[in-house]
């Protein structure tokens, strides 16, 4: 687990590293600043190389030892090579190498430098004849010059040898590498980039648990600049503080980090440091009176402390420099700086914030100014800023605990909208300590929203909120709304609908909208005729409410879902893109995670897989970072990979989502994870596993009451997998139930998928020609879901192949490939191209022995058992299997049993 966390966010980089080293020779150089993760990547490459049978030799250089000649050669060869391996080179070269590696006493003469170079080169060549060799050179910027010259000499002469070099060099921004000559050709240089903020957050949560807090984690993520070493050091320093850090307090910067950057600040005059404090104190790049401070900042710019200026945005070269400058200033100096900024800034949000930071005392006028600034921030679509300003307003409110609690509750709501769950919880707890009944009800209901999958404390919160609500109709309606939502989420549909009905009866307009939003998913399943009228009513009610609320977002999501399930895809795309723009404009990150899920789903159904891929990746990152568990985010990421990435990665993510969902007791998202895992199995031709995973998905979703066949498109895939796996009875039952739901809910848009599965059933029963003819007869020229049409063409091509109509099979497979390429659906495009390659392969009939081997494989026999049963050698079985794998374009025994088209075969495409 620790190794996985260390490599968090480096999957793409590792893939590029593996590709650079894949051909047996060549060199890879990783560059980046200290702590960015170069060594961790080298460690992983070394482990993988050793596991693949390579000899891994490693040298770790350091600045303090760079003056010791040939130390890196000693690290590489002295400890790892036995005497027998030194026998691989000529005696006179072995004597030179033994002297350099201190294995033999010297004779007082200076060792010939050319002899050292040739000895190392010949040793590497000899080792490479026995097995591949990987030299791992960490911190090559500190490599001793003598070793560097020897290794560079060897690198220039290792072309064509099975010797690879993976090196890491510390290179600051703006600098160039100086160590490329240590790599043999071909050379690849990759920059190890900063990690995204959500990855830094995940790393901190894993290392320090939830106690660090999301707000502090976010500040550390920004200050670290995406450097994992910096982030961990800052977190350790913050945890050592006696009191929790307030928003206005600087982060403590430990000595180890100061040493990496402080030399830039040490050369600055006092006036430059004073100017930098103003830059460190503002929320956005800005400098009061830039002309009078330009001379001072010129020194800071030349020292690499700041970048930009003179017409471009002025900023610190690294975010950590801001923390050092701000922390090193005294408290009085910081307050004076904020007071000066409050005088010169025009923006009301910045002005109010700096007035508050300049004056920690409670003051009614200042608190009102901060509350008004928070309101402006909401309208600007900046809920995180609104939360900070509302929190300051609460802290500066004098002699009115009820008003202070209202402002603290506003901060909690804004933090929740911005996806800052832990700060929102802290604000709610503060409200419960000193707020009035209305504020306490609001705080308890928000804590319920923040509970995530752990619902154990919800009943107590609901009971306490009901007591606080008293006889107030609006408060009672709010509690009934929460009670109804909790009942529906725990499977008590009757109780949930009753609570919603009561909330609608006594509630105000915005609460009636929330009732419709909560009831719509139930009506979609039970009363589809009610859905559109209810959604239209909610839209009319919302027209006069002003502002984008969570309930209105959900209403608009429901409208998009209805359009999509009715096959009105163009309208769904227009509606969901407009919704996304509105949510992004409002800065509602929590809602954006849900909307991006819908964006990805709509574009996937529309055959726009590249857009679905991008939306799914972004939505997955948001939901992993903001959600109470990573399950939904992992599901979105897996779906994104199935649209435009790699099947193997999709399977890994789906497995992780399933593990997370089961641990959290999340049946819905566990069901989606199983469904995506089943689709991965279909692409890999593992039909039995696909049937198990897809069956589990369908069972979980139906257990939640989700029977709409247009919800997840699992029915057709499950029936098809069951058919190929030799379970026709189960496949027919699935199809029968799905057909009934299609008729009840008018979901004709999914009928083509069911037709496809029924054709597979007929082909498996022994009539591939008739099955192909029937599927062709129902195949439309266009379809609202283009991928469904492409899947039907793919299946038709396989049925035609089984019917031995090769020309027709090729035509359908080409049409499917063209459709998948147009949709940019990479996994299914690759799968279809493999089917075409198999079709165009030499049509040699399997020999009798090969037929018998396939039958034995299908029965589960091992190679040794097959050899005994057929009275042949194990080597003969292995050779036959290798030829069969190549002929059918498969990688393993499971793929062979599915692909081998022998008489009576129940395998799939």
PDB file of C-alpha atoms in Angstrom, residues 552-792:
ATOM      1  CA  UNK A 552     -32.641  23.135  -9.194  1.00  0.00           C
ATOM      2  CA  UNK A 553     -29.457  21.407 -10.371  1.00  0.00           C
ATOM      3  CA  UNK A 554     -31.074  18.052  -9.588  1.00  0.00           C
ATOM      4  CA  UNK A 555     -34.268  19.040 -11.444  1.00  0.00           C
ATOM      5  CA  UNK A 556     -32.282  19.946 -14.520  1.00  0.00           C
ATOM      6  CA  UNK A 557     -30.297  16.697 -14.241  1.00  0.00           C
ATOM      7  CA  UNK A 558     -33.570  14.763 -14.168  1.00  0.00           C
ATOM      8  CA  UNK A 559     -34.736  16.555 -17.311  1.00  0.00           C
ATOM      9  CA  UNK A 560     -31.511  15.573 -19.082  1.00  0.00           C
ATOM     10  CA  UNK A 561     -31.912  11.955 -17.955  1.00  0.00           C
ATOM     11  CA  UNK A 562     -35.466  11.849 -19.274  1.00  0.00           C
ATOM     12  CA  UNK A 563     -34.387  13.235 -22.647  1.00  0.00           C
ATOM     13  CA  UNK A 564     -31.549  10.735 -22.830  1.00  0.00           C
ATOM     14  CA  UNK A 565     -33.656   7.693 -21.954  1.00  0.00           C
ATOM     15  CA  UNK A 566     -36.272   8.724 -24.528  1.00  0.00           C
ATOM     16  CA  UNK A 567     -33.564   8.836 -27.215  1.00  0.00           C
ATOM     17  CA  UNK A 568     -33.666  12.629 -27.603  1.00  0.00           C
ATOM     18  CA  UNK A 569     -29.885  12.810 -27.515  1.00  0.00           C
ATOM     19  CA  UNK A 570     -29.280  16.139 -29.272  1.00  0.00           C
ATOM     20  CA  UNK A 571     -31.603  17.901 -26.831  1.00  0.00           C
ATOM     21  CA  UNK A 572     -29.916  16.105 -23.917  1.00  0.00           C
ATOM     22  CA  UNK A 573     -26.468  17.291 -25.046  1.00  0.00           C
ATOM     23  CA  UNK A 574     -27.623  20.880 -25.346  1.00  0.00           C
ATOM     24  CA  UNK A 575     -29.292  20.786 -21.933  1.00  0.00           C
ATOM     25  CA  UNK A 576     -26.402  19.133 -20.107  1.00  0.00           C
ATOM     26  CA  UNK A 577     -23.764  21.431 -21.608  1.00  0.00           C
ATOM     27  CA  UNK A 578     -25.827  24.450 -20.562  1.00  0.00           C
ATOM     28  CA  UNK A 579     -26.181  22.997 -17.064  1.00  0.00           C
ATOM     29  CA  UNK A 580     -22.448  22.372 -16.822  1.00  0.00           C
ATOM     30  CA  UNK A 581     -21.698  25.975 -17.818  1.00  0.00           C
ATOM     31  CA  UNK A 582     -24.119  27.302 -15.202  1.00  0.00           C
ATOM     32  CA  UNK A 583     -22.718  25.107 -12.416  1.00  0.00           C
ATOM     33  CA  UNK A 584     -19.115  25.974 -13.306  1.00  0.00           C
ATOM     34  CA  UNK A 585     -20.046  29.653 -13.418  1.00  0.00           C
ATOM     35  CA  UNK A 586     -21.547  29.389  -9.950  1.00  0.00           C
ATOM     36  CA  UNK A 587     -18.426  27.648  -8.603  1.00  0.00           C
ATOM     37  CA  UNK A 588     -20.482  24.797  -7.123  1.00  0.00           C
ATOM     38  CA  UNK A 589     -17.830  22.072  -7.094  1.00  0.00           C
ATOM     39  CA  UNK A 590     -19.945  19.502  -5.267  1.00  0.00           C
ATOM     40  CA  UNK A 591     -22.695  19.819  -7.865  1.00  0.00           C
ATOM     41  CA  UNK A 592     -20.128  19.899 -10.666  1.00  0.00           C
ATOM     42  CA  UNK A 593     -18.947  16.392  -9.761  1.00  0.00           C
ATOM     43  CA  UNK A 594     -22.504  15.082 -10.262  1.00  0.00           C
ATOM     44  CA  UNK A 595     -23.058  17.098 -13.437  1.00  0.00           C
ATOM     45  CA  UNK A 596     -19.805  15.865 -15.013  1.00  0.00           C
ATOM     46  CA  UNK A 597     -21.007  12.296 -14.447  1.00  0.00           C
ATOM     47  CA  UNK A 598     -24.094  13.164 -16.447  1.00  0.00           C
ATOM     48  CA  UNK A 599     -22.038  14.986 -19.106  1.00  0.00           C
ATOM     49  CA  UNK A 600     -19.906  11.870 -19.577  1.00  0.00           C
ATOM     50  CA  UNK A 601     -22.956   9.595 -19.771  1.00  0.00           C
ATOM     51  CA  UNK A 602     -24.767  11.773 -22.307  1.00  0.00           C
ATOM     52  CA  UNK A 603     -21.748  12.106 -24.576  1.00  0.00           C
ATOM     53  CA  UNK A 604     -21.041   8.378 -24.374  1.00  0.00           C
ATOM     54  CA  UNK A 605     -24.608   7.570 -25.464  1.00  0.00           C
ATOM     55  CA  UNK A 606     -24.263  10.198 -28.208  1.00  0.00           C
ATOM     56  CA  UNK A 607     -21.157   8.470 -29.563  1.00  0.00           C
ATOM     57  CA  UNK A 608     -18.827  11.280 -28.511  1.00  0.00           C
ATOM     58  CA  UNK A 609     -16.398   9.224 -26.504  1.00  0.00           C
ATOM     59  CA  UNK A 610     -13.506  11.684 -26.501  1.00  0.00           C
ATOM     60  CA  UNK A 611     -15.687  14.267 -24.746  1.00  0.00           C
ATOM     61  CA  UNK A 612     -17.055  11.539 -22.458  1.00  0.00           C
ATOM     62  CA  UNK A 613     -13.502  10.489 -21.639  1.00  0.00           C
ATOM     63  CA  UNK A 614     -12.425  14.004 -20.674  1.00  0.00           C
ATOM     64  CA  UNK A 615     -15.563  14.730 -18.633  1.00  0.00           C
ATOM     65  CA  UNK A 616     -15.283  11.359 -16.887  1.00  0.00           C
ATOM     66  CA  UNK A 617     -11.648  11.919 -15.915  1.00  0.00           C
ATOM     67  CA  UNK A 618     -12.387  15.378 -14.510  1.00  0.00           C
ATOM     68  CA  UNK A 619     -15.570  14.226 -12.771  1.00  0.00           C
ATOM     69  CA  UNK A 620     -13.769  11.221 -11.337  1.00  0.00           C
ATOM     70  CA  UNK A 621     -11.014  13.398  -9.885  1.00  0.00           C
ATOM     71  CA  UNK A 622     -13.544  15.808  -8.386  1.00  0.00           C
ATOM     72  CA  UNK A 623     -15.663  13.090  -6.817  1.00  0.00           C
ATOM     73  CA  UNK A 624     -12.653  11.243  -5.405  1.00  0.00           C
ATOM     74  CA  UNK A 625     -11.419  14.477  -3.852  1.00  0.00           C
ATOM     75  CA  UNK A 626     -14.746  15.830  -2.596  1.00  0.00           C
ATOM     76  CA  UNK A 627     -16.786  12.728  -1.843  1.00  0.00           C
ATOM     77  CA  UNK A 628     -16.981  10.979   1.518  1.00  0.00           C
ATOM     78  CA  UNK A 629     -15.608   7.854  -0.193  1.00  0.00           C
ATOM     79  CA  UNK A 630     -13.690   7.470  -3.472  1.00  0.00           C
ATOM     80  CA  UNK A 631     -16.175   4.919  -4.879  1.00  0.00           C
ATOM     81  CA  UNK A 632     -18.131   7.140  -7.262  1.00  0.00           C
ATOM     82  CA  UNK A 633     -14.982   8.870  -8.483  1.00  0.00           C
ATOM     83  CA  UNK A 634     -13.323   5.542  -9.240  1.00  0.00           C
ATOM     84  CA  UNK A 635     -16.427   4.427 -11.156  1.00  0.00           C
ATOM     85  CA  UNK A 636     -16.378   7.583 -13.281  1.00  0.00           C
ATOM     86  CA  UNK A 637     -12.673   7.133 -13.971  1.00  0.00           C
ATOM     87  CA  UNK A 638     -13.198   3.496 -14.987  1.00  0.00           C
ATOM     88  CA  UNK A 639     -16.005   4.516 -17.349  1.00  0.00           C
ATOM     89  CA  UNK A 640     -13.734   7.187 -18.821  1.00  0.00           C
ATOM     90  CA  UNK A 641     -11.066   4.567 -19.553  1.00  0.00           C
ATOM     91  CA  UNK A 642     -13.656   2.395 -21.312  1.00  0.00           C
ATOM     92  CA  UNK A 643     -14.514   5.355 -23.507  1.00  0.00           C
ATOM     93  CA  UNK A 644     -11.084   6.577 -24.520  1.00  0.00           C
ATOM     94  CA  UNK A 645      -8.383   4.815 -22.542  1.00  0.00           C
ATOM     95  CA  UNK A 646      -7.149   1.306 -21.774  1.00  0.00           C
ATOM     96  CA  UNK A 647      -9.217  -1.718 -20.819  1.00  0.00           C
ATOM     97  CA  UNK A 648      -6.597  -2.889 -18.328  1.00  0.00           C
ATOM     98  CA  UNK A 649      -6.686   0.443 -16.506  1.00  0.00           C
ATOM     99  CA  UNK A 650     -10.495   0.438 -16.543  1.00  0.00           C
ATOM    100  CA  UNK A 651     -10.491  -3.002 -14.915  1.00  0.00           C
ATOM    101  CA  UNK A 652      -8.090  -1.829 -12.190  1.00  0.00           C
ATOM    102  CA  UNK A 653     -10.247   1.197 -11.417  1.00  0.00           C
ATOM    103  CA  UNK A 654     -13.465  -0.840 -11.436  1.00  0.00           C
ATOM    104  CA  UNK A 655     -11.928  -3.354  -9.011  1.00  0.00           C
ATOM    105  CA  UNK A 656     -10.829  -0.499  -6.731  1.00  0.00           C
ATOM    106  CA  UNK A 657     -14.316   1.021  -6.908  1.00  0.00           C
ATOM    107  CA  UNK A 658     -15.921  -2.298  -6.049  1.00  0.00           C
ATOM    108  CA  UNK A 659     -13.641  -2.766  -3.039  1.00  0.00           C
ATOM    109  CA  UNK A 660     -14.353   0.772  -1.850  1.00  0.00           C
ATOM    110  CA  UNK A 661     -18.098   0.469  -2.437  1.00  0.00           C
ATOM    111  CA  UNK A 662     -18.397  -2.802  -0.563  1.00  0.00           C
ATOM    112  CA  UNK A 663     -16.421  -1.404   2.364  1.00  0.00           C
ATOM    113  CA  UNK A 664     -18.773   1.596   2.518  1.00  0.00           C
ATOM    114  CA  UNK A 665     -21.935  -0.473   2.009  1.00  0.00           C
ATOM    115  CA  UNK A 666     -22.729   1.479  -1.154  1.00  0.00           C
ATOM    116  CA  UNK A 667     -24.907  -0.868  -3.212  1.00  0.00           C
ATOM    117  CA  UNK A 668     -25.622   1.516  -6.084  1.00  0.00           C
ATOM    118  CA  UNK A 669     -22.046   2.440  -6.945  1.00  0.00           C
ATOM    119  CA  UNK A 670     -20.876  -1.120  -6.281  1.00  0.00           C
ATOM    120  CA  UNK A 671     -23.419  -2.191  -8.887  1.00  0.00           C
ATOM    121  CA  UNK A 672     -22.032   0.272 -11.430  1.00  0.00           C
ATOM    122  CA  UNK A 673     -18.493  -0.915 -10.657  1.00  0.00           C
ATOM    123  CA  UNK A 674     -19.524  -4.533 -11.305  1.00  0.00           C
ATOM    124  CA  UNK A 675     -21.145  -3.503 -14.577  1.00  0.00           C
ATOM    125  CA  UNK A 676     -18.002  -1.755 -15.815  1.00  0.00           C
ATOM    126  CA  UNK A 677     -15.879  -4.736 -14.735  1.00  0.00           C
ATOM    127  CA  UNK A 678     -18.196  -6.954 -16.776  1.00  0.00           C
ATOM    128  CA  UNK A 679     -17.703  -4.782 -19.849  1.00  0.00           C
ATOM    129  CA  UNK A 680     -13.943  -5.119 -19.407  1.00  0.00           C
ATOM    130  CA  UNK A 681     -14.421  -8.889 -19.321  1.00  0.00           C
ATOM    131  CA  UNK A 682     -16.450  -8.769 -22.538  1.00  0.00           C
ATOM    132  CA  UNK A 683     -13.651  -6.892 -24.289  1.00  0.00           C
ATOM    133  CA  UNK A 684     -11.171  -9.489 -23.027  1.00  0.00           C
ATOM    134  CA  UNK A 685     -13.484 -12.360 -24.113  1.00  0.00           C
ATOM    135  CA  UNK A 686     -13.847 -13.671 -20.576  1.00  0.00           C
ATOM    136  CA  UNK A 687     -17.527 -14.432 -20.928  1.00  0.00           C
ATOM    137  CA  UNK A 688     -18.054 -16.456 -17.770  1.00  0.00           C
ATOM    138  CA  UNK A 689     -16.513 -13.710 -15.651  1.00  0.00           C
ATOM    139  CA  UNK A 690     -18.465 -11.103 -17.594  1.00  0.00           C
ATOM    140  CA  UNK A 691     -21.713 -12.926 -16.850  1.00  0.00           C
ATOM    141  CA  UNK A 692     -20.887 -13.060 -13.138  1.00  0.00           C
ATOM    142  CA  UNK A 693     -19.977  -9.369 -12.901  1.00  0.00           C
ATOM    143  CA  UNK A 694     -22.850  -8.133 -15.059  1.00  0.00           C
ATOM    144  CA  UNK A 695     -25.272 -10.374 -13.202  1.00  0.00           C
ATOM    145  CA  UNK A 696     -24.086  -8.921  -9.903  1.00  0.00           C
ATOM    146  CA  UNK A 697     -24.569  -5.416 -11.270  1.00  0.00           C
ATOM    147  CA  UNK A 698     -28.124  -6.129 -12.392  1.00  0.00           C
ATOM    148  CA  UNK A 699     -29.015  -7.805  -9.090  1.00  0.00           C
ATOM    149  CA  UNK A 700     -27.785  -4.874  -6.990  1.00  0.00           C
ATOM    150  CA  UNK A 701     -29.536  -2.249  -9.115  1.00  0.00           C
ATOM    151  CA  UNK A 702     -32.826  -4.150  -9.220  1.00  0.00           C
ATOM    152  CA  UNK A 703     -32.585  -4.616  -5.460  1.00  0.00           C
ATOM    153  CA  UNK A 704     -32.631  -0.822  -5.195  1.00  0.00           C
ATOM    154  CA  UNK A 705     -35.696  -0.653  -7.426  1.00  0.00           C
ATOM    155  CA  UNK A 706     -33.742   0.439 -10.514  1.00  0.00           C
ATOM    156  CA  UNK A 707     -35.390  -1.652 -13.232  1.00  0.00           C
ATOM    157  CA  UNK A 708     -35.303   0.914 -16.062  1.00  0.00           C
ATOM    158  CA  UNK A 709     -33.396  -0.843 -18.888  1.00  0.00           C
ATOM    159  CA  UNK A 710     -32.104   2.540 -20.130  1.00  0.00           C
ATOM    160  CA  UNK A 711     -30.404   3.290 -16.815  1.00  0.00           C
ATOM    161  CA  UNK A 712     -27.142   1.368 -17.274  1.00  0.00           C
ATOM    162  CA  UNK A 713     -27.614  -0.805 -20.418  1.00  0.00           C
ATOM    163  CA  UNK A 714     -26.672  -3.956 -18.539  1.00  0.00           C
ATOM    164  CA  UNK A 715     -29.409  -6.337 -19.782  1.00  0.00           C
ATOM    165  CA  UNK A 716     -28.192  -6.893 -23.336  1.00  0.00           C
ATOM    166  CA  UNK A 717     -24.545  -7.324 -22.300  1.00  0.00           C
ATOM    167  CA  UNK A 718     -25.519  -9.766 -19.557  1.00  0.00           C
ATOM    168  CA  UNK A 719     -27.710 -11.852 -21.876  1.00  0.00           C
ATOM    169  CA  UNK A 720     -24.962 -11.931 -24.488  1.00  0.00           C
ATOM    170  CA  UNK A 721     -22.328 -12.978 -21.955  1.00  0.00           C
ATOM    171  CA  UNK A 722     -24.615 -15.707 -20.613  1.00  0.00           C
ATOM    172  CA  UNK A 723     -25.217 -16.980 -24.139  1.00  0.00           C
ATOM    173  CA  UNK A 724     -21.516 -17.208 -24.979  1.00  0.00           C
ATOM    174  CA  UNK A 725     -20.859 -18.793 -21.572  1.00  0.00           C
ATOM    175  CA  UNK A 726     -23.302 -21.599 -22.320  1.00  0.00           C
ATOM    176  CA  UNK A 727     -26.229 -20.490 -20.137  1.00  0.00           C
ATOM    177  CA  UNK A 728     -29.040 -19.907 -22.662  1.00  0.00           C
ATOM    178  CA  UNK A 729     -31.852 -20.365 -20.148  1.00  0.00           C
ATOM    179  CA  UNK A 730     -30.562 -17.581 -17.906  1.00  0.00           C
ATOM    180  CA  UNK A 731     -30.007 -15.372 -20.952  1.00  0.00           C
ATOM    181  CA  UNK A 732     -33.637 -15.818 -22.051  1.00  0.00           C
ATOM    182  CA  UNK A 733     -34.926 -14.927 -18.584  1.00  0.00           C
ATOM    183  CA  UNK A 734     -32.916 -11.690 -18.581  1.00  0.00           C
ATOM    184  CA  UNK A 735     -34.175 -10.795 -22.046  1.00  0.00           C
ATOM    185  CA  UNK A 736     -37.787 -11.531 -21.149  1.00  0.00           C
ATOM    186  CA  UNK A 737     -37.687  -9.303 -18.072  1.00  0.00           C
ATOM    187  CA  UNK A 738     -35.943  -6.535 -19.987  1.00  0.00           C
ATOM    188  CA  UNK A 739     -38.517  -6.665 -22.821  1.00  0.00           C
ATOM    189  CA  UNK A 740     -41.332  -6.219 -20.320  1.00  0.00           C
ATOM    190  CA  UNK A 741     -39.684  -3.143 -18.794  1.00  0.00           C
ATOM    191  CA  UNK A 742     -39.046  -1.717 -22.275  1.00  0.00           C
ATOM    192  CA  UNK A 743     -42.749  -1.958 -23.021  1.00  0.00           C
ATOM    193  CA  UNK A 744     -43.840  -0.591 -19.631  1.00  0.00           C
ATOM    194  CA  UNK A 745     -41.506   2.414 -19.675  1.00  0.00           C
ATOM    195  CA  UNK A 746     -41.446   2.955 -23.460  1.00  0.00           C
ATOM    196  CA  UNK A 747     -37.686   2.478 -23.744  1.00  0.00           C
ATOM    197  CA  UNK A 748     -37.481   1.412 -27.394  1.00  0.00           C
ATOM    198  CA  UNK A 749     -34.088   3.084 -27.584  1.00  0.00           C
ATOM    199  CA  UNK A 750     -32.520  -0.001 -25.929  1.00  0.00           C
ATOM    200  CA  UNK A 751     -34.351  -2.587 -28.052  1.00  0.00           C
ATOM    201  CA  UNK A 752     -31.499  -2.945 -30.554  1.00  0.00           C
ATOM    202  CA  UNK A 753     -29.177  -4.199 -27.819  1.00  0.00           C
ATOM    203  CA  UNK A 754     -31.726  -6.836 -26.832  1.00  0.00           C
ATOM    204  CA  UNK A 755     -32.057  -7.846 -30.511  1.00  0.00           C
ATOM    205  CA  UNK A 756     -28.296  -8.246 -30.620  1.00  0.00           C
ATOM    206  CA  UNK A 757     -28.295 -10.547 -27.592  1.00  0.00           C
ATOM    207  CA  UNK A 758     -31.166 -12.635 -28.979  1.00  0.00           C
ATOM    208  CA  UNK A 759     -29.203 -13.115 -32.211  1.00  0.00           C
ATOM    209  CA  UNK A 760     -26.257 -14.440 -30.202  1.00  0.00           C
ATOM    210  CA  UNK A 761     -28.593 -16.859 -28.439  1.00  0.00           C
ATOM    211  CA  UNK A 762     -29.814 -18.175 -31.785  1.00  0.00           C
ATOM    212  CA  UNK A 763     -26.275 -18.544 -33.116  1.00  0.00           C
ATOM    213  CA  UNK A 764     -25.128 -20.451 -30.044  1.00  0.00           C
ATOM    214  CA  UNK A 765     -28.151 -22.759 -30.472  1.00  0.00           C
ATOM    215  CA  UNK A 766     -26.728 -23.785 -33.861  1.00  0.00           C
ATOM    216  CA  UNK A 767     -28.227 -21.330 -36.376  1.00  0.00           C
ATOM    217  CA  UNK A 768     -25.619 -18.589 -36.961  1.00  0.00           C
ATOM    218  CA  UNK A 769     -26.884 -17.971 -40.525  1.00  0.00           C
ATOM    219  CA  UNK A 770     -30.491 -17.458 -39.450  1.00  0.00           C
ATOM    220  CA  UNK A 771     -29.371 -15.355 -36.472  1.00  0.00           C
ATOM    221  CA  UNK A 772     -27.316 -13.107 -38.749  1.00  0.00           C
ATOM    222  CA  UNK A 773     -30.231 -12.689 -41.161  1.00  0.00           C
ATOM    223  CA  UNK A 774     -32.657 -11.736 -38.386  1.00  0.00           C
ATOM    224  CA  UNK A 775     -30.233  -9.250 -36.833  1.00  0.00           C
ATOM    225  CA  UNK A 776     -29.520  -7.680 -40.221  1.00  0.00           C
ATOM    226  CA  UNK A 777     -33.267  -7.278 -40.788  1.00  0.00           C
ATOM    227  CA  UNK A 778     -33.704  -5.130 -37.666  1.00  0.00           C
ATOM    228  CA  UNK A 779     -30.466  -3.179 -38.064  1.00  0.00           C
ATOM    229  CA  UNK A 780     -31.310   0.533 -38.569  1.00  0.00           C
ATOM    230  CA  UNK A 781     -29.280   2.936 -40.676  1.00  0.00           C
ATOM    231  CA  UNK A 782     -28.944   5.317 -37.721  1.00  0.00           C
ATOM    232  CA  UNK A 783     -29.597   5.100 -34.001  1.00  0.00           C
ATOM    233  CA  UNK A 784     -29.867   7.632 -31.138  1.00  0.00           C
ATOM    234  CA  UNK A 785     -27.081   5.709 -29.387  1.00  0.00           C
ATOM    235  CA  UNK A 786     -24.398   5.247 -32.103  1.00  0.00           C
ATOM    236  CA  UNK A 787     -22.341   2.827 -30.021  1.00  0.00           C
ATOM    237  CA  UNK A 788     -25.326   0.478 -29.781  1.00  0.00           C
ATOM    238  CA  UNK A 789     -25.477   0.380 -33.581  1.00  0.00           C
ATOM    239  CA  UNK A 790     -21.718  -0.241 -33.746  1.00  0.00           C
ATOM    240  CA  UNK A 791     -22.025  -3.069 -31.185  1.00  0.00           C
ATOM    241  CA  UNK A 792     -24.805  -4.652 -33.291  1.00  0.00           C
TER     242      UNK A 792
END
